[in-house]
Coordinates of C-alpha atoms and ligand atoms in Angstrom, one line a residue:
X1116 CA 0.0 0.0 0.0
X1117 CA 1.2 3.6 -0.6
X1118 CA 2.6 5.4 2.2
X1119 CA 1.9 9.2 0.9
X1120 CA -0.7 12.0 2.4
X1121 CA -2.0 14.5 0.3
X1122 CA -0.8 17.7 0.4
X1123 CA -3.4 21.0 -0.6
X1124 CA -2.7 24.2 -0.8
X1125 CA -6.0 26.3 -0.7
X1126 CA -7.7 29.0 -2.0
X1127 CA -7.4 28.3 -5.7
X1128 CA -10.6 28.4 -7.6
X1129 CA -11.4 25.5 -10.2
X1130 CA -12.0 26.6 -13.3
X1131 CA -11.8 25.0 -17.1
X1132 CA -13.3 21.8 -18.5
X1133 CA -13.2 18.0 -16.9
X1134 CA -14.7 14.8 -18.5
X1135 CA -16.5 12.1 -15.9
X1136 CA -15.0 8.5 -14.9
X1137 CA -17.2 5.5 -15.4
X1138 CA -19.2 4.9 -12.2
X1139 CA -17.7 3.1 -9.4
X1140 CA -20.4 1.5 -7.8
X1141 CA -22.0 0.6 -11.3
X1142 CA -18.6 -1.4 -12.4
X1143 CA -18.4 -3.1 -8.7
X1144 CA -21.8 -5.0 -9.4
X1145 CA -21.5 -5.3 -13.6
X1146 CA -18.1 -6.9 -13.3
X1147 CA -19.5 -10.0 -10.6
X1148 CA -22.3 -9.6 -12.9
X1149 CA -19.8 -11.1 -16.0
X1150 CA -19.3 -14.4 -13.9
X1151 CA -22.8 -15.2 -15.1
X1152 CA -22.3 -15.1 -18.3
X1153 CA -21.6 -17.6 -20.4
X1154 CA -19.3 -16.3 -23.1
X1155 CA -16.6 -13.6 -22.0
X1156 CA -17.9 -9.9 -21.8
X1157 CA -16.0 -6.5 -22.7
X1158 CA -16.8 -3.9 -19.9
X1159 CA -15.8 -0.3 -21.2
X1160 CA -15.9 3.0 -19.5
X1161 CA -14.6 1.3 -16.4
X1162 CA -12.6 3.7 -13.5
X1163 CA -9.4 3.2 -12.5
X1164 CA -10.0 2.9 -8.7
X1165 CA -8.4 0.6 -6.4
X1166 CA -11.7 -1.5 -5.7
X1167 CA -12.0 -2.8 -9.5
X1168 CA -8.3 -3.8 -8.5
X1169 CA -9.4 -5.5 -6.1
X1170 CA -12.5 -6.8 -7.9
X1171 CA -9.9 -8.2 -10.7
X1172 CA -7.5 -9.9 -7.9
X1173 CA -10.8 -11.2 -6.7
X1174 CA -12.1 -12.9 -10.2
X1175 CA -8.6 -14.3 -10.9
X1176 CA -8.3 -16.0 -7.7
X1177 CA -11.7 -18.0 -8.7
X1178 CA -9.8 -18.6 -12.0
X1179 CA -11.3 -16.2 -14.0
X1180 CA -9.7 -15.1 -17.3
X1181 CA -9.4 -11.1 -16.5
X1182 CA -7.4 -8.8 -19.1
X1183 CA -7.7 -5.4 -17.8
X1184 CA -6.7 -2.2 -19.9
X1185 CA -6.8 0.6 -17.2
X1186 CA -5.5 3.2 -19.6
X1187 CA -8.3 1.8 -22.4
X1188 CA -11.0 1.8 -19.4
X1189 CA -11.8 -1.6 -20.7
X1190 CA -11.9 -5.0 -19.3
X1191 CA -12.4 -8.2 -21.0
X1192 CA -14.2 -11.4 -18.3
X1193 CA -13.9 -14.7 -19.4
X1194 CA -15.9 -16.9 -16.6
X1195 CA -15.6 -20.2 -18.7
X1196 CA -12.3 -20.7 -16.7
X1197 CA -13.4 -20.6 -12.8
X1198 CA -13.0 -22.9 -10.8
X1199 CA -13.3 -21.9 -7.8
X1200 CA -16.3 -20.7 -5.5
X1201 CA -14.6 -19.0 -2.6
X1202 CA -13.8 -15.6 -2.1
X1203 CA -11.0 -15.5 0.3
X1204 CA -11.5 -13.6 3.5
X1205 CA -8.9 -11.2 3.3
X1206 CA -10.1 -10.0 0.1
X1207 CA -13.4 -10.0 0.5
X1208 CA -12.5 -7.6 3.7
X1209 CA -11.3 -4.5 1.1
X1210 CA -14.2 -3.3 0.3
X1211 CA -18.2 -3.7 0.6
X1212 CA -18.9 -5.1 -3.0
X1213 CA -17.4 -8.1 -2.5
X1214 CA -21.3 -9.7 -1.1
X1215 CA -22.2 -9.2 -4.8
X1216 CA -20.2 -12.5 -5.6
X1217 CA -22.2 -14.5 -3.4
X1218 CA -25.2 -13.6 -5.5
X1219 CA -22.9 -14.2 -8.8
X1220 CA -21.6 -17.3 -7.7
X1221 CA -24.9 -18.7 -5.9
X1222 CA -26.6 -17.6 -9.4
X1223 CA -24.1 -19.5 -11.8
X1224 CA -22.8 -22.2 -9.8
X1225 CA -25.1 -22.8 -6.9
X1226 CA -22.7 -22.4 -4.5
X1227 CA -20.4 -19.5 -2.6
X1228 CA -17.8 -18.9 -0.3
X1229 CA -17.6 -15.5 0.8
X1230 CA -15.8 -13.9 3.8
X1231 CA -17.9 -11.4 5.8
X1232 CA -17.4 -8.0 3.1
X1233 CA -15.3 -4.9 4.5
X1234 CA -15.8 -1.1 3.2
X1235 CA -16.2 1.9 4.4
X1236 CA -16.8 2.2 8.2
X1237 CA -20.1 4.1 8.2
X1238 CA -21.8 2.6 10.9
X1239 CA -23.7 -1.4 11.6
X1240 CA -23.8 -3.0 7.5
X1241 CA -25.8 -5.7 8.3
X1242 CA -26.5 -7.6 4.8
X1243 CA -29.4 -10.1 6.8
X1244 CA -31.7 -8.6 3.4
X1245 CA -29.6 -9.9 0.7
X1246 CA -29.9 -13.2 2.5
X1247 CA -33.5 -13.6 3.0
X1248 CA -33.2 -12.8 -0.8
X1249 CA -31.5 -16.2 -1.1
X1250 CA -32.8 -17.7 1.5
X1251 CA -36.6 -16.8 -0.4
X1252 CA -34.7 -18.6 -4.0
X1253 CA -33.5 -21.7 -1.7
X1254 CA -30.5 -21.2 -0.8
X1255 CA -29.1 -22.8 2.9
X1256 CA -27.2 -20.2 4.4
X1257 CA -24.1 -20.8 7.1
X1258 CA -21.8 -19.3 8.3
X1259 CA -18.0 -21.4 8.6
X1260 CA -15.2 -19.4 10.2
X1261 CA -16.3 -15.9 9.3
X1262 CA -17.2 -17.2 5.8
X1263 CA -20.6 -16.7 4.5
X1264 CA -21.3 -20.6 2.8
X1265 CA -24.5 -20.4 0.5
X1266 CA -25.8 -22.9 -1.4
X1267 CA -28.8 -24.5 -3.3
X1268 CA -30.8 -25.1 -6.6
X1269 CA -32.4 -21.8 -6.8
X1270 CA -36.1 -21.4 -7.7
X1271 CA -37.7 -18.1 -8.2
X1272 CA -40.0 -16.3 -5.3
X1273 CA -41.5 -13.6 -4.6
X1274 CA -39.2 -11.0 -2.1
X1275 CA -40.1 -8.2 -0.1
X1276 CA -37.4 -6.2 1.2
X1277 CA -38.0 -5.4 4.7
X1278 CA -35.9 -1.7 3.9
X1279 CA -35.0 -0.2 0.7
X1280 CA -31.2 -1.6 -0.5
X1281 CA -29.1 -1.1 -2.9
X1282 CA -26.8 -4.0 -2.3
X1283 CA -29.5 -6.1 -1.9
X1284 CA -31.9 -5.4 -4.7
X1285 CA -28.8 -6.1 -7.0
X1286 CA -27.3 -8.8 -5.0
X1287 CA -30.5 -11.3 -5.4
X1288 CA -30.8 -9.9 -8.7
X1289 CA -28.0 -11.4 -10.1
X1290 CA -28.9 -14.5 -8.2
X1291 CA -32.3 -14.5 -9.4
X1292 CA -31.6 -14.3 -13.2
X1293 CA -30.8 -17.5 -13.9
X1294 CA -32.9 -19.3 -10.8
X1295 CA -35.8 -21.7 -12.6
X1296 CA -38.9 -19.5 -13.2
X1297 CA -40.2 -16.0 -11.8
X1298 CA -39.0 -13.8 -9.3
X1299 CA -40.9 -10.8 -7.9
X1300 CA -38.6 -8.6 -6.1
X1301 CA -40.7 -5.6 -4.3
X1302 CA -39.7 -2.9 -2.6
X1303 CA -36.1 -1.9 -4.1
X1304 CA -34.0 0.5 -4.1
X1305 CA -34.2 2.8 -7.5
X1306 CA -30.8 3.5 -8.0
X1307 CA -29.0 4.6 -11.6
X1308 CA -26.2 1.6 -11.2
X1309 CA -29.3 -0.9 -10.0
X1310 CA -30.7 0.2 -13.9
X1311 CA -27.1 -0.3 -15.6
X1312 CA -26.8 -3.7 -13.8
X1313 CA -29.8 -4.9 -15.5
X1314 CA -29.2 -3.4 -18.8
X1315 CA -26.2 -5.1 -18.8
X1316 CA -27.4 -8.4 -18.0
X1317 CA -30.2 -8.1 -20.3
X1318 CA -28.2 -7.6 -22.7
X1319 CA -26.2 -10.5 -22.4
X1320 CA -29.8 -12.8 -22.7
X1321 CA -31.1 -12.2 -18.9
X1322 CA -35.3 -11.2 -18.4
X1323 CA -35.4 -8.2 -15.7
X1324 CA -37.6 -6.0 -16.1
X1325 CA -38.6 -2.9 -13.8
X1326 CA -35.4 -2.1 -12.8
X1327 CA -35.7 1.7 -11.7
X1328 CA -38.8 1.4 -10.1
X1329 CA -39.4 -0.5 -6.8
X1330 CA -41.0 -3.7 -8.0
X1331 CA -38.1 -6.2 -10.0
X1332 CA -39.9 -9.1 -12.2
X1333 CA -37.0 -11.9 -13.1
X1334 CA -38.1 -14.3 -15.5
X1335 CA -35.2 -17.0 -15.0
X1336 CA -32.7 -17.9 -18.1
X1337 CA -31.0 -21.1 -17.9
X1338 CA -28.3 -19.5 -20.3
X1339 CA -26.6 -16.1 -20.7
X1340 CA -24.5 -15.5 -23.8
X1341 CA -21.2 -12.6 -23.7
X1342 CA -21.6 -9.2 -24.8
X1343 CA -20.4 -5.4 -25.0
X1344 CA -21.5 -3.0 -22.4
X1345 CA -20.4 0.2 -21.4
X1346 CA -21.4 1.3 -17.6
X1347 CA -22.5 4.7 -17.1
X1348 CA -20.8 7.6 -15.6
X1349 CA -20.3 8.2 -12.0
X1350 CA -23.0 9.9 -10.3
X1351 CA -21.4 10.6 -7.0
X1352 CA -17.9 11.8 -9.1
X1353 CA -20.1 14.1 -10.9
X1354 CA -21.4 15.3 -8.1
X1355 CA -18.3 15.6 -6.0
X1356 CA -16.9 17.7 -8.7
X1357 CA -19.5 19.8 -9.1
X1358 CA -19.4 20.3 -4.8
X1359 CA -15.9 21.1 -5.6
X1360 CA -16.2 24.4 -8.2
X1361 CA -19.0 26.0 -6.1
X1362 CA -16.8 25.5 -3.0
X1363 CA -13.9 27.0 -4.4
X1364 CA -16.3 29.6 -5.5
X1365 CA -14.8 28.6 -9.4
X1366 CA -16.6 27.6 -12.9
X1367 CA -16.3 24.4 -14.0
X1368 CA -17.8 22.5 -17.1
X1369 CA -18.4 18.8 -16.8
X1370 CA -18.3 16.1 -20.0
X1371 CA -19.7 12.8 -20.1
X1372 CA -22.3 13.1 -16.8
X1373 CA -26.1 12.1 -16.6
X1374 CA -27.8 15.5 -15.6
X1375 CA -30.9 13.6 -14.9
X1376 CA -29.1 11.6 -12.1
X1377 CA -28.1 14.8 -10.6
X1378 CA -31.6 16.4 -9.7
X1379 CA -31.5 16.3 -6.2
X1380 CA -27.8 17.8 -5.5
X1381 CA -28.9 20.5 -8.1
X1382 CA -31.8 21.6 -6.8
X1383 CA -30.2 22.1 -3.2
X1384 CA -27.1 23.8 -4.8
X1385 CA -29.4 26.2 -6.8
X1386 CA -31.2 26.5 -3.7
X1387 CA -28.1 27.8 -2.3
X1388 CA -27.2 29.9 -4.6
X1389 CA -25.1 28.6 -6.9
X1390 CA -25.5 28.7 -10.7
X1391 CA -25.9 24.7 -12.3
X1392 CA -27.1 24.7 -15.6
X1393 CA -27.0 21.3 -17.6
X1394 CA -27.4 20.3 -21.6
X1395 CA -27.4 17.1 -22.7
X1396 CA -24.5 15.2 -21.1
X1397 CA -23.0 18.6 -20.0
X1398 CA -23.1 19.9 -16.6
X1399 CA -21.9 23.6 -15.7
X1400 CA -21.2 25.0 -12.4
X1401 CA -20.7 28.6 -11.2
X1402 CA -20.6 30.3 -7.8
X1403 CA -19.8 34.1 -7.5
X1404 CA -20.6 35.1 -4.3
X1405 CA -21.1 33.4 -0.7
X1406 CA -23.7 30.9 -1.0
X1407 CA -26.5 30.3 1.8
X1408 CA -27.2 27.9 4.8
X1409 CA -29.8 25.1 3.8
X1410 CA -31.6 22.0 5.4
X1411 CA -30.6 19.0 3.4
X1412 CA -31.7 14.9 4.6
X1413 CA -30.0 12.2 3.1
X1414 CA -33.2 9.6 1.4
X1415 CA -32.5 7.0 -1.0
X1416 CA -32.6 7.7 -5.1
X1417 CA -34.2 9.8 -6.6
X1418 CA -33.9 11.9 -3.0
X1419 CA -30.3 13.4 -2.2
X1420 CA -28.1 10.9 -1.9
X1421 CA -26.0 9.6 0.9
X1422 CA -22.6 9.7 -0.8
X1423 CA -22.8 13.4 -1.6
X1424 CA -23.7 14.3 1.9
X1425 CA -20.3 14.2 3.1
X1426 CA -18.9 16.6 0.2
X1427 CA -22.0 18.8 0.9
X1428 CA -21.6 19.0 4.3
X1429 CA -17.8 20.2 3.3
X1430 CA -19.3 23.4 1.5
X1431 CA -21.8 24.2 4.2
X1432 CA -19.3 24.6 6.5
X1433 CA -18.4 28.0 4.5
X1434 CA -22.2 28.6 4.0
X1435 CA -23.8 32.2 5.2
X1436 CA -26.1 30.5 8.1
X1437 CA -26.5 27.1 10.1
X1438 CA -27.3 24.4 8.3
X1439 CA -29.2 21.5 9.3
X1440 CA -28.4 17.4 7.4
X1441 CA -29.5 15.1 8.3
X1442 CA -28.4 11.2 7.8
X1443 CA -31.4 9.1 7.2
X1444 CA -29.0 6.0 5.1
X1445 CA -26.4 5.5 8.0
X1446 CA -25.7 6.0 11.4
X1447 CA -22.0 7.3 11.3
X1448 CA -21.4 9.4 8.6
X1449 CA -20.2 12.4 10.5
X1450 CA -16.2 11.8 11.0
X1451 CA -15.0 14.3 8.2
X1452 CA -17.2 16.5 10.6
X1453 CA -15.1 16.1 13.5
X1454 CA -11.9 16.2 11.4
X1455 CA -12.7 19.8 9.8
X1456 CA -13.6 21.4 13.4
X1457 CA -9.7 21.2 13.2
X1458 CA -9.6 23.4 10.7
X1459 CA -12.2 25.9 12.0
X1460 CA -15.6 24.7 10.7
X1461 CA -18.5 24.7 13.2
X1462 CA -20.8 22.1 13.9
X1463 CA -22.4 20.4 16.7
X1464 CA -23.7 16.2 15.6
X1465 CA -26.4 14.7 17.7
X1466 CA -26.6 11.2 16.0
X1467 CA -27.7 11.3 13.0
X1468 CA -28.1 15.3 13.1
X1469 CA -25.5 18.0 12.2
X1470 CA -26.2 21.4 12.3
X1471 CA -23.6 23.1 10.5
X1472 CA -23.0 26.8 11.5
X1473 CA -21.5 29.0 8.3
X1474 CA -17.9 30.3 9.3
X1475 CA -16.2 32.9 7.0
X1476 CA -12.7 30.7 6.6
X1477 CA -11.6 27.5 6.9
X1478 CA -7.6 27.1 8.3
X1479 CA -5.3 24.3 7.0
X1480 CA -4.6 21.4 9.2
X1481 CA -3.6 17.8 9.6
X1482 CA -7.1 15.5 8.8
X1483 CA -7.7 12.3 8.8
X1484 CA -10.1 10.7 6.0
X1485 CA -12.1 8.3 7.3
X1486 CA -13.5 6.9 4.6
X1487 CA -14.0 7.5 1.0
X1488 CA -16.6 10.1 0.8
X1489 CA -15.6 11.5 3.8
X1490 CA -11.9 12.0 2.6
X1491 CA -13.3 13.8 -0.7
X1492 CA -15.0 15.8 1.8
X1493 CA -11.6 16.7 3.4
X1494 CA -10.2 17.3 0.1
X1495 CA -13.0 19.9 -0.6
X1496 CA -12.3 21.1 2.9
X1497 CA -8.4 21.5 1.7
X1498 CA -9.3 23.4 -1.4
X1499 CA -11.6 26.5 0.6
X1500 CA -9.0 26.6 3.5
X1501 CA -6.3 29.5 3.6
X1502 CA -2.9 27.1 4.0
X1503 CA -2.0 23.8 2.8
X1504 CA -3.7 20.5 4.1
X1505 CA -2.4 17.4 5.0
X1506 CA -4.6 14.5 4.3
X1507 CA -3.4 11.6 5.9
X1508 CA -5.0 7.9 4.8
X1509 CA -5.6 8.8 1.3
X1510 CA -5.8 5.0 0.4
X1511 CA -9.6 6.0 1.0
X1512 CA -10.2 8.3 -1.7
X1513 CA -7.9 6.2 -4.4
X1514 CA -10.6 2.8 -3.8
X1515 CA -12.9 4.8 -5.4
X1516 CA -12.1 8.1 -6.9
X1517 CA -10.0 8.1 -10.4
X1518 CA -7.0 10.2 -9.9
X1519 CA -8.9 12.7 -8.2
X1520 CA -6.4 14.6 -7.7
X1521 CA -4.7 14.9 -11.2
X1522 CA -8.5 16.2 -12.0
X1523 CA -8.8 19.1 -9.8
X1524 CA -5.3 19.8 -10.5
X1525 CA -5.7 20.0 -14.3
X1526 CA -9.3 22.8 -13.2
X1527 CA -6.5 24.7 -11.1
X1528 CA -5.9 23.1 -7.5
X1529 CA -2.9 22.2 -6.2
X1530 CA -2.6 18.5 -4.9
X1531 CA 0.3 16.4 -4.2
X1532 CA 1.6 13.4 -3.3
X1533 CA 4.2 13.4 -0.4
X1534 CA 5.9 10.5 1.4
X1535 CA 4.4 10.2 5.0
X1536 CA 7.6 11.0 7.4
X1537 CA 7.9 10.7 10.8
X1538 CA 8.8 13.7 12.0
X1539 CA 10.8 12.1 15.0
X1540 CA 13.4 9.9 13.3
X1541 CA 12.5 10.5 10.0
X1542 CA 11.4 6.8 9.1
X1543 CA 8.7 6.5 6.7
X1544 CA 5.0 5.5 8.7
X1545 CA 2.0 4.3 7.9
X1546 CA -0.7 6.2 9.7
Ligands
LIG207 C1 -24.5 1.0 -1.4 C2 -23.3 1.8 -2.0 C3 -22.9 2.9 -1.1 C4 -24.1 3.8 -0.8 C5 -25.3 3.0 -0.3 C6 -26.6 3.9 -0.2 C7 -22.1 0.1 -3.3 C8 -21.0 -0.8 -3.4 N1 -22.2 0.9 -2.2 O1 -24.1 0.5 -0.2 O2 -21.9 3.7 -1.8 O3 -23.7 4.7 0.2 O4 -25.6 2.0 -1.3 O5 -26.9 4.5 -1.4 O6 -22.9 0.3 -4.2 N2 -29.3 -2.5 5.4 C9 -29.7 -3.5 6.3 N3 -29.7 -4.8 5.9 C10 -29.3 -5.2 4.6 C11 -28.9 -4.2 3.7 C12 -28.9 -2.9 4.1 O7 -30.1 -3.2 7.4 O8 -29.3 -6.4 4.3 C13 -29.3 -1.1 5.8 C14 -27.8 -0.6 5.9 O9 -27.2 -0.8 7.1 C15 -28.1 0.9 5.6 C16 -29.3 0.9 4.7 O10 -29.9 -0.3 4.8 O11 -28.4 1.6 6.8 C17 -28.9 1.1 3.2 O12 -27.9 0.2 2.8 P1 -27.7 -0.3 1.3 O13 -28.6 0.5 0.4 O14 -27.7 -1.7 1.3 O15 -26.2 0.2 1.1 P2 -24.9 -0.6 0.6 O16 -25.3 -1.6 -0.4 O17 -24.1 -1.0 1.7

């Protein structure tokens, strides 16, 4: 793992032209997604992020046939080569996505050993939902040595989700698709990447429809064939970026973004103050003067989502007012919060409440990310503040942000990579 913090110096404002990466969370579920195929699929428009990394080391260690171009954003999945049903613990610990094997697996093999998935630390993850989903098709469910052990013949059912996920409305999905007859999946989340999941495994041969809205109907295929597909552009990149010009009070022009996934973050920045306007797959973002205090609650697609709460929290730290957000999705998602009070901001959290009072200036300062939205957060936090920023753990941002850095550098920031030194004896640390 890199040892390096990130180092900001403040005050610049963004400005020029950037193009949107291919969605994160879209390409975490489409390229599990690929082990159900049965010919090899081509995946383009993929992010360079450390969790498709993972994802890869993941699919070759079930004997996958993976040849990832980074550079060309494409990746071409052969699954006609695994031979192996277990995910090992350690890796399945990196990041959250890793449950969406279990359904892949489960879906094309009947069986799957997963470890207990890691991620982002944003409070109790339980996943109980995606395993009444496969409980519902079938599926005994154990648990060996921290490892999730699912198995069965899976038959298709009908499955009400007791709360509205995201993991879990594509995680049964993609075990559902090739289960023996119909599935009726009610009461799921409406997410874009949920839609670009089942695009892309319609088009390699699968029968979903609904996807989008909150009632799924599977009609089970006992084959899928191979295919193109090109995953859709980040929505929570997008949005970061566009948190990121009106913070640094700069004008910035995004290419290749769904404005239509972007409602709810526009409406509130409008409602502050700031100028969005949108064309096609163009999205512009302006901000002359101070922008105003708002109330903002986190709900799930199409309300504001949960990802973008920690960016927007960021900006209303600098708002004219006190702010109220509150966190409906999760019950931690306040530490980049606590880590900007060291750099002036002002806000008092009472669970899943922040009230966020408006301070003139933010001051540079050592932070912490502690996680990945939350780090973005820290960076936004970096580029307002008068000084230079030290982010320390920046592995956060890198598992899902592509070269964040090099992007707001190329609109006008200043980033950089330093080696992390221990200021005592000068040996490098890991912190
Ligand atoms: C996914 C996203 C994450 C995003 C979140 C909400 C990926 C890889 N991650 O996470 O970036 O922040 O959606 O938009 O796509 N819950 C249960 N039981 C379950 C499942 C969920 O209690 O079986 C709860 C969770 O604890 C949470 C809420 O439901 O409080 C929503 O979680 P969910 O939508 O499943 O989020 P993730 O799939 O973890």
């Amino acid at each position: 793992m890199p040892e390096y913090k990130l180092v900001i110096s403040g005050g610049r404002e963004l400005r020029g032209e950037t193009s949107v990466s291919g969605g994160k969370n879209t390409s975490l579920a489409v390229i599990p997604a690929a082990l159900l195929a049965d010919y090899p699929c081509q995946i383009e428009n993929l992010p360079d992020i450390d969790d498709v990394r993972v994802l890869v080391r993941i699919l070759r260690s079930l004997g996958a046939k993976v040849d990832w171009h980074p550079e060309a954003k494409q990746m071409v999945i052969d699954p006609g080569t695994v031979t192996s049903n277990t995910v090992p613990f350690a890796l399945s610990q990196k990041m959250r996505a890793s449950y969406y094997l279990m359904g892949a697996l489960l879906g094309r093999y009947g069986s799957a050993r997963v470890g207990y998935p890691g991620g982002c630390d944003l409070g109790s993850r339980p996943i109980d939902q995606h395993l009444k989903g496969f409980r519902a098709l079938g599926a005994s469910i154990r648990d060996e040595n921290g490892m999730i052990v699912t198995e069965g013949r899976l038959k298709g059912a009908n499955i009400n989700f007791d709360m509205v996920t995201v993991g879990g409305t594509i995680n049964v999905m993609l075990a559902a698709v090739r289960a023996e007859g119909d599935t009726l999946m009610t009461n799921c989340a409406k997410e874009p990447h949920i839609v670009d999941t089942a695009n892309f495994l319609n088009r390699i041969g699968a029968h979903i429809r609904g996807a989008g809205t909150d009632t799924i109907r599977i009609h089970g295929v006992s084959r899928l064939g191979g295919a193109s597909y090109t995953v859709i552009p980040d929505q929570i990149e997008t949005g970061t970026l566009m948190i990121a010009a009106a913070a640094t009070r700069g004008d910035v022009t995004l290419h290749g973004c769904i404005p239509t996934h972007m409602e709810a973050l526009t409406a509130k920045l409008l409602e502050m103050g700031v100028m969005v306007t949108s064309q096609d797959d163009v999205i512009s973002v302006k901000l002359r003067q101070g922008h105003r205090a708002i109330r903002l609650s986190t709900q799930e697609y199409p309300g504001f989502p949960t990802d973008l709460q920690q960016p927007m929290s960021a900006l209303l730290t600098r708002a004219v007012g006190t702010s109220e957000v509150i966190e409906n999705i999760f019950e931690s998602r306040f530490k980049h919060l606590d880590e900007m009070r060291k750099m002036g901001a002002k806000a008092v959290i009472n669970g899943r409440v922040a009230h966020i009072e408006g301070v003139p200036e933010l001051h540079a300062a050592p932070v912490y990310a502690p996680d990945l939205r939350g780090g973005a957060a820290l960076v936004i936090a970096g580029l307002m503040a008068h000084g230079t920023t030290e982010i320390y753990n920046p592995e956060n941002i890198a598992r899902g942000y592509e070269h964040l850095e090099n992007k707001l550098n190329r609109l006008g920031a200043s980033i950089s990579r330093m080696p992390c030194v221990n200021e005592v004896n000068g040996d490098a640390i890991r912190v």
